[in-house]
Amino acid sequence: KNSYVIEVASNDGYLLKNFIQLDIPCLGIEPTKGTAQASTKLGIDVIEEFFTEKMANNLVNNGKKADLIIGNNVYAHVPQINDFTKGLKKLLKDDGTITLEFAYLLTLMDNNEFDTIYHEHFSYLSLHAVKSCFSRCGLKIYDVEQLKSHGGSLRVYGCHENSDIKISENVKKQLLK
């Protein structure tokens, strides 16, 4: 109840409703009107805009910083990935965590899953690419999980680069693949 959770691309509130039920304050960021309205009906505060560094600055200036930032299947849809990532950093509390899920380029190529490629994606991401983007923006990946969704996805856990959180062996192993 003392934490603050922000989900970028929160859709219809399917995930955030669980935080609301536990009385954990949260905010959804969802640019599409219909799905944002569905979230609002669940009692979730929603900003109906695309997430950017400018939005993060506005939220921080209004006293909003997150203990947990969630972005499931949005990172590949972002045309300005560095701006988006800088926004994540600014919005994250000093001891906070970012979790991002995205279709994993390596499984796409290894399994010839070219049917998962479509025009809404601006990029197909490897762990190396995300690690590099995080690093440029002052973040680090401290853990990673390989998931079966979308033919093979990664969930990365990130924090500020100066955090005391140790980098998991999972990250080191995944980078060697």
Short mmCIF file of C-alpha atoms in Angstrom, two decimals:
data_model
loop_
_atom_site.label_atom_id
_atom_site.label_comp_id
_atom_site.label_asym_id
_atom_site.label_seq_id
_atom_site.Cartn_x
_atom_site.Cartn_y
_atom_site.Cartn_z
CA LYS A 1 0.00 0.00 0.00
CA ASN A 2 3.04 2.25 0.27
CA SER A 3 4.15 1.50 -3.29
CA TYR A 4 3.19 3.19 -6.52
CA VAL A 5 2.81 1.19 -9.74
CA ILE A 6 2.66 2.55 -13.27
CA GLU A 7 1.84 0.45 -16.30
CA VAL A 8 2.75 1.85 -19.70
CA ALA A 9 0.33 0.59 -22.38
CA SER A 10 -2.06 -0.54 -19.68
CA ASN A 11 -4.77 -1.54 -22.15
CA ASP A 12 -8.11 -2.29 -20.46
CA GLY A 13 -6.67 -2.53 -16.94
CA TYR A 14 -6.47 -6.31 -16.89
CA LEU A 15 -3.19 -6.27 -14.92
CA LEU A 16 -3.66 -3.11 -12.86
CA LYS A 17 -7.05 -4.23 -11.54
CA ASN A 18 -5.13 -6.70 -9.36
CA PHE A 19 -3.19 -3.85 -7.74
CA ILE A 20 -6.43 -1.89 -7.21
CA GLN A 21 -7.97 -4.93 -5.46
CA LEU A 22 -4.98 -4.94 -3.07
CA ASP A 23 -5.29 -1.17 -2.46
CA ILE A 24 -1.93 -0.51 -4.12
CA PRO A 25 -1.99 2.91 -5.80
CA CYS A 26 -1.41 2.73 -9.53
CA LEU A 27 -1.64 4.60 -12.79
CA GLY A 28 -2.28 3.35 -16.29
CA ILE A 29 -0.90 5.06 -19.35
CA GLU A 30 -2.95 4.06 -22.40
CA PRO A 31 -3.33 6.13 -25.57
CA THR A 32 -6.37 4.33 -27.01
CA LYS A 33 -9.69 5.79 -25.89
CA GLY A 34 -11.82 2.63 -25.67
CA THR A 35 -9.34 0.60 -23.65
CA ALA A 36 -8.48 3.58 -21.43
CA GLN A 37 -12.19 3.97 -20.67
CA ALA A 38 -12.45 0.28 -19.78
CA SER A 39 -9.63 0.81 -17.25
CA THR A 40 -11.31 3.85 -15.78
CA LYS A 41 -14.50 1.82 -15.23
CA LEU A 42 -12.39 -0.53 -13.07
CA GLY A 43 -11.35 2.39 -10.86
CA ILE A 44 -7.90 2.82 -12.37
CA ASP A 45 -6.48 6.28 -12.93
CA VAL A 46 -5.48 6.50 -16.59
CA ILE A 47 -3.64 9.04 -18.70
CA GLU A 48 -4.87 8.73 -22.27
CA GLU A 49 -1.65 9.57 -24.13
CA PHE A 50 1.45 7.94 -25.54
CA PHE A 51 4.26 7.64 -23.00
CA THR A 52 7.24 9.92 -23.61
CA GLU A 53 10.08 11.47 -21.66
CA LYS A 54 8.09 14.72 -21.62
CA MET A 55 5.16 12.94 -19.95
CA ALA A 56 7.55 11.39 -17.41
CA ASN A 57 8.90 14.86 -16.59
CA ASN A 58 5.35 16.16 -16.08
CA LEU A 59 4.48 13.24 -13.79
CA VAL A 60 7.68 13.69 -11.75
CA ASN A 61 7.02 17.43 -11.49
CA ASN A 62 3.62 16.52 -10.03
CA GLY A 63 5.15 14.23 -7.40
CA LYS A 64 4.65 10.92 -9.23
CA LYS A 65 7.52 8.43 -9.21
CA ALA A 66 7.05 4.68 -9.41
CA ASP A 67 8.30 1.80 -7.33
CA LEU A 68 7.34 -0.49 -10.20
CA ILE A 69 6.95 0.35 -13.88
CA ILE A 70 5.45 -2.35 -16.08
CA GLY A 71 5.54 -2.44 -19.87
CA ASN A 72 4.20 -5.66 -21.38
CA ASN A 73 4.48 -5.98 -25.15
CA VAL A 74 4.91 -2.27 -25.76
CA TYR A 75 8.67 -1.79 -26.15
CA ALA A 76 8.77 -3.05 -29.76
CA HIS A 77 5.89 -0.69 -30.64
CA VAL A 78 7.78 2.45 -29.62
CA PRO A 79 9.10 4.59 -32.50
CA GLN A 80 11.41 6.64 -30.24
CA ILE A 81 12.80 3.91 -27.97
CA ASN A 82 15.52 6.11 -26.42
CA ASP A 83 13.02 8.83 -25.49
CA PHE A 84 10.71 6.17 -24.05
CA THR A 85 13.54 4.61 -22.03
CA LYS A 86 14.73 7.99 -20.72
CA GLY A 87 11.15 8.54 -19.56
CA LEU A 88 11.18 5.21 -17.72
CA LYS A 89 14.38 6.20 -15.92
CA LYS A 90 13.03 9.59 -14.86
CA LEU A 91 9.80 8.09 -13.57
CA LEU A 92 11.50 5.33 -11.55
CA LYS A 93 12.20 5.81 -7.85
CA ASP A 94 15.81 5.33 -6.78
CA ASP A 95 15.12 1.79 -5.51
CA GLY A 96 12.43 0.95 -8.08
CA THR A 97 12.13 -1.76 -10.71
CA ILE A 98 11.10 -1.74 -14.35
CA THR A 99 9.74 -4.89 -15.97
CA LEU A 100 9.42 -5.07 -19.74
CA GLU A 101 8.22 -7.99 -21.82
CA PHE A 102 8.88 -8.18 -25.54
CA ALA A 103 9.03 -10.75 -28.31
CA TYR A 104 12.58 -12.11 -28.39
CA LEU A 105 14.45 -11.69 -31.67
CA LEU A 106 16.58 -14.80 -31.14
CA THR A 107 13.60 -17.18 -30.88
CA LEU A 108 11.92 -15.42 -33.81
CA MET A 109 14.96 -16.20 -35.97
CA ASP A 110 15.77 -19.63 -34.53
CA ASN A 111 12.21 -20.87 -35.01
CA ASN A 112 11.45 -19.04 -38.28
CA GLU A 113 8.53 -17.24 -36.63
CA PHE A 114 8.25 -14.63 -39.32
CA ASP A 115 4.47 -14.74 -38.99
CA THR A 116 4.93 -12.78 -35.75
CA ILE A 117 6.27 -9.78 -37.68
CA TYR A 118 3.74 -7.05 -38.32
CA HIS A 119 3.61 -3.37 -39.16
CA GLU A 120 2.92 -2.05 -35.63
CA HIS A 121 6.40 -3.11 -34.52
CA PHE A 122 9.17 -0.59 -34.92
CA SER A 123 11.83 -3.05 -33.75
CA TYR A 124 12.56 -6.65 -32.87
CA LEU A 125 14.66 -6.81 -29.78
CA SER A 126 17.53 -8.88 -28.50
CA LEU A 127 18.73 -8.76 -24.92
CA HIS A 128 21.94 -7.12 -26.18
CA ALA A 129 19.94 -4.31 -27.83
CA VAL A 130 17.80 -3.68 -24.74
CA LYS A 131 20.86 -3.80 -22.48
CA SER A 132 22.55 -1.20 -24.71
CA CYS A 133 19.48 1.06 -24.73
CA PHE A 134 19.13 0.78 -20.94
CA SER A 135 22.82 1.56 -20.49
CA ARG A 136 22.62 4.68 -22.68
CA CYS A 137 19.77 5.90 -20.49
CA GLY A 138 21.35 5.18 -17.09
CA LEU A 139 19.60 1.89 -16.39
CA LYS A 140 20.77 -1.71 -16.06
CA ILE A 141 19.13 -5.08 -16.51
CA TYR A 142 19.50 -7.11 -13.34
CA ASP A 143 17.43 -10.18 -14.26
CA VAL A 144 15.75 -11.80 -17.23
CA GLU A 145 13.25 -14.60 -17.82
CA GLN A 146 12.52 -16.40 -21.05
CA LEU A 147 8.77 -16.80 -21.65
CA LYS A 148 6.76 -18.89 -24.11
CA SER A 149 4.32 -16.13 -25.08
CA HIS A 150 4.43 -14.75 -28.65
CA GLY A 151 6.54 -17.71 -29.74
CA GLY A 152 9.25 -16.72 -27.29
CA SER A 153 9.58 -13.56 -25.26
CA LEU A 154 11.85 -12.05 -22.67
CA ARG A 155 10.89 -10.32 -19.46
CA VAL A 156 13.67 -8.06 -18.27
CA TYR A 157 13.97 -6.52 -14.82
CA GLY A 158 15.72 -3.18 -14.74
CA CYS A 159 16.83 -0.58 -12.23
CA HIS A 160 19.02 2.50 -12.07
CA GLU A 161 22.60 1.73 -13.12
CA ASN A 162 23.95 2.84 -9.72
CA SER A 163 21.60 0.51 -7.82
CA ASP A 164 23.11 -2.02 -5.42
CA ILE A 165 21.02 -4.79 -7.01
CA LYS A 166 23.37 -7.47 -8.31
CA ILE A 167 23.09 -8.69 -11.89
CA SER A 168 21.67 -12.22 -11.96
CA GLU A 169 23.43 -15.16 -13.57
CA ASN A 170 20.33 -15.39 -15.81
CA VAL A 171 21.40 -12.19 -17.56
CA LYS A 172 24.94 -13.43 -18.11
CA LYS A 173 23.72 -16.79 -19.45
CA GLN A 174 21.11 -15.20 -21.74
CA LEU A 175 23.67 -12.81 -23.21
CA LEU A 176 25.85 -15.78 -24.21
CA LYS A 177 23.09 -17.34 -26.35
#
